[in-house]
Coordinates of C-alpha atoms and ligand atoms in Angstrom, one line a residue:
M710 CA 17.0 -38.6 12.1
H711 CA 19.1 -36.9 9.2
Q712 CA 18.2 -33.5 8.1
P713 CA 16.7 -34.4 5.2
S714 CA 14.4 -37.5 7.1
V715 CA 13.0 -34.6 9.5
T716 CA 11.9 -31.9 6.7
Q717 CA 11.2 -34.7 5.4
A718 CA 8.8 -36.0 8.1
A719 CA 7.6 -32.2 9.0
M720 CA 6.5 -32.0 4.9
R721 CA 4.5 -35.1 5.2
S722 CA 2.8 -34.0 8.6
F723 CA 0.8 -31.8 6.7
S724 CA -0.5 -34.7 4.4
Q725 CA -4.2 -35.0 6.3
A726 CA -4.6 -31.3 5.9
T727 CA -8.3 -30.8 6.0
D728 CA -7.7 -28.1 3.7
P729 CA -5.5 -29.4 0.8
R730 CA -4.9 -25.9 -0.3
L731 CA -2.9 -25.9 3.6
G732 CA -1.4 -29.0 3.4
Q733 CA 0.9 -27.4 0.1
V734 CA 1.2 -24.4 1.8
M735 CA 2.4 -25.8 4.3
A736 CA 4.8 -28.5 3.6
L737 CA 6.3 -26.3 1.0
L738 CA 6.9 -23.5 4.3
V739 CA 8.8 -26.1 5.6
K740 CA 10.7 -27.0 2.5
H741 CA 12.0 -23.5 2.5
L742 CA 12.0 -22.4 5.3
H743 CA 14.9 -25.8 5.9
A744 CA 16.5 -25.3 3.5
F745 CA 17.9 -21.4 4.5
V746 CA 18.4 -22.5 8.6
V747 CA 20.6 -25.2 6.3
E748 CA 22.3 -23.1 3.8
S749 CA 22.8 -20.4 6.4
K750 CA 24.4 -22.5 8.6
L751 CA 21.7 -21.2 12.1
T752 CA 22.7 -21.4 15.3
K753 CA 20.8 -21.7 18.1
Q754 CA 22.5 -18.7 19.6
E755 CA 20.6 -16.6 16.2
W756 CA 17.5 -19.2 16.1
L757 CA 16.7 -17.8 19.4
C758 CA 16.7 -13.6 18.5
G759 CA 15.1 -14.8 16.2
L760 CA 11.8 -15.8 18.2
E761 CA 12.7 -13.0 20.2
F762 CA 12.0 -10.8 18.0
L763 CA 8.6 -12.2 16.6
T764 CA 8.1 -12.6 20.7
Q765 CA 8.7 -8.3 20.9
S766 CA 6.6 -8.1 17.8
A767 CA 4.0 -10.3 19.4
N768 CA 4.1 -7.5 22.8
I769 CA 4.2 -4.5 20.7
T770 CA 0.9 -5.8 18.2
D771 CA -2.8 -4.6 18.6
S772 CA -5.3 -3.6 17.2
E773 CA -3.8 0.0 16.3
R774 CA -0.5 -1.1 15.2
N775 CA 0.6 -4.7 13.8
E776 CA 4.3 -5.4 13.8
F777 CA 4.1 -8.9 11.7
S778 CA 2.8 -6.7 8.5
L779 CA 5.3 -4.3 8.7
L780 CA 7.8 -7.1 8.7
S781 CA 6.0 -8.2 5.8
D782 CA 6.8 -5.0 4.6
I783 CA 10.1 -4.8 5.0
L784 CA 11.1 -8.3 3.7
G785 CA 8.5 -7.0 0.2
I786 CA 7.3 -10.2 1.4
S787 CA 3.7 -7.9 0.9
S788 CA 4.8 -6.6 -2.4
I789 CA 5.7 -10.6 -3.5
V790 CA 3.2 -11.2 -2.8
D791 CA 0.9 -8.5 -4.6
V792 CA 3.4 -9.1 -8.2
V793 CA 2.4 -12.6 -7.8
S794 CA -0.9 -12.2 -7.2
Q795 CA -1.5 -9.4 -9.4
P796 CA -3.8 -10.1 -12.3
E797 CA -2.9 -9.2 -16.3
G798 CA -4.2 -6.1 -18.2
G799 CA -5.2 -4.6 -15.6
T800 CA -3.1 -1.0 -13.3
S801 CA -0.6 -2.6 -10.6
S802 CA -1.5 -3.3 -7.6
S803 CA 0.9 -1.8 -4.0
V804 CA 1.2 -2.4 -0.7
L805 CA -1.8 -1.6 1.9
G806 CA -0.4 -0.1 5.1
P807 CA -1.4 0.4 8.0
F808 CA -3.1 4.0 7.3
H809 CA -6.2 3.0 5.6
N810 CA -9.8 3.1 7.5
H811 CA -12.6 1.1 6.6
D812 CA -14.6 4.0 7.9
S813 CA -14.0 7.5 4.9
L814 CA -17.2 9.0 4.2
V815 CA -18.5 9.5 0.5
R816 CA -18.2 12.4 -0.4
P817 CA -19.2 14.2 -3.8
N818 CA -17.0 13.5 -7.1
G819 CA -14.8 16.9 -7.3
V820 CA -15.1 17.0 -3.8
N821 CA -12.1 20.1 -1.9
L822 CA -9.9 18.0 1.2
S823 CA -7.6 20.2 1.2
G824 CA -9.5 22.5 2.8
D825 CA -7.6 25.7 4.6
Q826 CA -5.0 22.6 5.6
P827 CA -0.9 24.2 4.8
G828 CA 0.6 22.4 1.1
Q829 CA -0.1 22.9 -2.1
K830 CA -2.9 22.3 -3.7
T831 CA -3.3 19.3 -5.7
W832 CA -6.6 18.2 -8.7
L833 CA -5.7 14.6 -8.7
H834 CA -7.5 13.3 -11.1
G835 CA -8.0 10.6 -14.1
R836 CA -10.8 8.1 -14.7
V837 CA -11.8 3.9 -14.1
L838 CA -11.4 2.2 -17.5
D839 CA -11.6 -2.4 -17.7
A840 CA -8.7 -3.3 -19.2
Q841 CA -9.7 -2.8 -23.0
G842 CA -10.4 1.2 -22.5
Q843 CA -13.3 0.5 -22.0
P844 CA -14.8 2.8 -19.4
I845 CA -16.6 1.5 -15.8
A846 CA -19.1 3.2 -14.7
Y847 CA -19.6 4.4 -10.9
A848 CA -16.3 2.4 -9.7
E849 CA -15.1 3.2 -6.2
I850 CA -12.4 5.1 -5.3
D851 CA -10.9 5.0 -1.6
F852 CA -8.5 7.5 -1.5
W853 CA -6.5 8.0 1.6
Q854 CA -3.2 10.2 1.9
N855 CA -0.3 11.9 4.6
A856 CA -1.1 15.7 5.5
D857 CA 2.1 18.3 4.7
N858 CA 3.6 18.0 7.8
G859 CA 4.6 13.9 6.2
L860 CA 1.7 12.3 9.2
Y861 CA -1.3 10.8 9.0
P862 CA -4.4 11.5 11.2
A863 CA -4.2 8.1 13.1
Q864 CA 0.0 9.6 14.3
D865 CA -1.2 12.6 14.7
P866 CA -4.3 14.0 17.5
L867 CA -3.8 17.9 15.2
Q868 CA -5.6 16.3 12.5
D869 CA -9.5 15.6 12.3
P870 CA -9.8 11.7 12.1
H871 CA -11.1 12.3 8.5
N872 CA -8.3 14.5 6.4
L873 CA -7.4 13.6 3.5
R874 CA -9.3 11.0 2.8
C875 CA -13.1 9.8 1.8
K876 CA -14.6 7.7 -0.6
I877 CA -16.4 9.1 -4.3
L878 CA -18.0 7.1 -7.2
C879 CA -16.9 8.1 -9.9
E880 CA -19.5 9.1 -13.1
A881 CA -20.7 7.4 -15.5
D882 CA -18.2 8.1 -17.7
G883 CA -15.8 6.4 -15.4
S884 CA -14.2 10.0 -14.3
F885 CA -12.9 11.0 -11.0
N886 CA -11.9 14.2 -9.6
L887 CA -10.9 15.4 -6.1
L888 CA -8.7 18.5 -4.7
T889 CA -6.0 17.0 -2.2
L890 CA -2.7 18.2 -1.1
R891 CA 0.7 17.7 -2.1
P892 CA 1.7 14.1 -0.3
H893 CA 4.5 13.5 1.4
P894 CA 7.7 11.1 2.3
Y895 CA 7.9 9.5 5.9
T896 CA 9.6 7.0 7.6
V897 CA 7.5 3.4 8.5
P898 CA 7.3 3.2 12.5
T899 CA 10.1 2.7 14.3
D900 CA 9.7 2.1 18.0
G901 CA 9.3 -1.4 17.7
P902 CA 11.9 -4.4 16.4
V903 CA 11.3 -3.7 13.0
G904 CA 13.1 -0.3 13.5
A905 CA 15.8 -1.5 15.2
L906 CA 16.3 -4.1 13.0
L907 CA 16.2 -1.5 9.8
A908 CA 18.7 0.5 11.7
A909 CA 20.6 -2.5 12.7
S910 CA 21.0 -2.9 8.9
Q911 CA 21.5 0.5 8.2
R912 CA 18.5 0.4 5.5
N913 CA 16.7 2.9 4.3
I914 CA 13.8 4.4 6.8
W915 CA 11.8 6.2 4.0
R916 CA 8.9 6.0 2.4
P917 CA 8.0 8.1 -1.0
A918 CA 5.8 10.2 -1.0
H919 CA 2.4 8.7 -2.9
F920 CA -1.6 8.7 -2.3
H921 CA -3.1 5.5 -1.7
V922 CA -5.8 4.0 -3.6
I923 CA -8.5 1.5 -3.5
V924 CA -10.6 1.2 -6.9
S925 CA -13.5 -1.2 -6.4
A926 CA -16.1 -1.7 -9.4
P927 CA -18.9 -4.8 -9.4
G928 CA -18.0 -7.7 -12.0
Y929 CA -14.2 -6.4 -11.5
V930 CA -11.1 -7.4 -9.4
G931 CA -10.5 -4.7 -6.6
L932 CA -7.4 -2.3 -7.3
V933 CA -5.2 -1.2 -3.8
T934 CA -2.1 0.8 -5.0
E935 CA -0.5 3.6 -4.7
L936 CA 0.3 6.6 -6.8
F937 CA 4.0 7.8 -6.5
P938 CA 4.9 11.3 -7.3
A939 CA 8.1 11.3 -10.1
D940 CA 10.0 13.8 -8.0
S941 CA 9.6 12.7 -4.4
A942 CA 12.3 12.0 -2.7
Y943 CA 13.8 7.6 -2.0
I944 CA 11.6 7.0 -5.2
D945 CA 13.8 4.8 -6.2
N946 CA 14.6 3.2 -2.5
D947 CA 11.1 2.7 -0.8
T948 CA 11.9 0.9 2.6
V949 CA 8.8 -1.6 1.4
F950 CA 9.9 -1.8 -2.2
G951 CA 6.1 -0.9 -3.2
V952 CA 6.7 1.6 -6.3
R953 CA 6.0 0.2 -9.8
E954 CA 7.2 1.5 -12.9
G955 CA 3.7 2.0 -14.0
L956 CA 3.0 3.8 -11.1
I957 CA 4.8 6.5 -11.6
V958 CA 3.2 9.8 -12.4
P959 CA 3.9 13.2 -13.0
L960 CA 2.8 15.9 -10.5
L961 CA 3.0 18.6 -13.1
P962 CA 2.2 22.6 -12.2
S963 CA -1.4 23.5 -13.8
H964 CA -2.9 26.7 -14.4
N965 CA -6.4 25.1 -15.5
L966 CA -7.8 28.1 -15.4
E967 CA -12.3 26.7 -15.1
V968 CA -10.4 24.1 -11.8
A969 CA -9.4 27.6 -10.7
K970 CA -12.6 29.2 -9.8
R971 CA -14.4 26.3 -8.9
Y972 CA -12.6 25.6 -6.2
G973 CA -11.3 29.6 -5.7
I974 CA -7.3 28.4 -6.4
E975 CA -3.7 30.4 -6.7
M976 CA -2.2 29.1 -10.5
P977 CA 0.1 27.8 -10.6
F978 CA -1.9 24.7 -8.7
L979 CA -0.3 20.8 -9.0
E980 CA -2.1 18.1 -11.1
M981 CA -2.1 15.2 -11.7
N982 CA -3.4 12.9 -13.7
F983 CA -4.8 8.3 -14.0
D984 CA -6.0 6.1 -15.5
F985 CA -7.0 3.1 -13.1
H986 CA -7.8 -0.6 -15.3
L987 CA -9.3 -3.5 -13.6
V988 CA -9.5 -6.7 -14.0
R989 CA -12.7 -8.7 -14.5
Q990 CA -13.6 -11.4 -12.0
I991 CA -13.1 -14.8 -13.5
A992 CA -17.2 -16.3 -12.7
S993 CA -16.3 -19.2 -10.0
P994 CA -18.0 -22.7 -11.7
A995 CA -21.4 -23.4 -10.2
Ligands
BEZ965 C1 2.2 3.5 4.3 O1 2.0 4.0 3.3 O2 1.7 3.9 5.2 C2 3.1 2.3 4.5 C3 3.0 0.6 3.7 C4 3.5 0.1 4.9 C5 4.5 0.2 5.5 C6 4.4 0.8 6.4 C7 3.4 2.2 6.1
FE966 FE1 1.1 5.0 3.3

């Protein structure tokens, strides 16, 4: 059999899939993977090396650590899936990353997450609006970030597991605010096969500083995104390609006396203001 007929036969082999979308996606995957093999003139040895890479990724993957997600991230696939599945009119989405926890505690709007740990106090505030700029009442914000040492609680046994993360319910006018710390750039995990690939490719391993946010409200498409302080290192060179223009936000010194008094903090502190825009869910046909 010649290559074109192998490709056609392999594509056709999915034509009876019980879910037609599965059949379509698998046929296209086969088509593009075969084209890649042909165009790159992949050798047997290179193919075996690729299989070994996947085997090592499987060996290091468990419930706490997923090397395949990281591979998807550093190949830009997670980002491109975000971009193509993004509904029009809303805030851009960005990668979820491996450090999200479903069990964050609901804290009051205005919560002080920073406590007395080291770091630059940062007041994050804004509103949750619809695509037309009208407030959405009582949206939920799920927030997490790294500490002043650049680590998430999952990487740092000295941190409380709930450090610098929470859920809050916004007000009826869509507003939210919380006191936190300046986030910091950090490297993606490099102790597995993906790290070896990044090293062999002489690639940057850093992500710019960011806040992670998931915004949700009934009737609206949920938004998984990140906010990037404009002055962060690596803002133009995120190893997982998560930065979007609309998500780069100034982090500026603030002399807001009312806020300083409310939290008992010194001025100037840092302030970031950002409004999230959610897009209405399209009602599915009955
Ligand atoms: C993060 O933002 O925490 C992250 C995202 C992708 C890969 C690794 C870390
Ligand atoms: Fe992160």
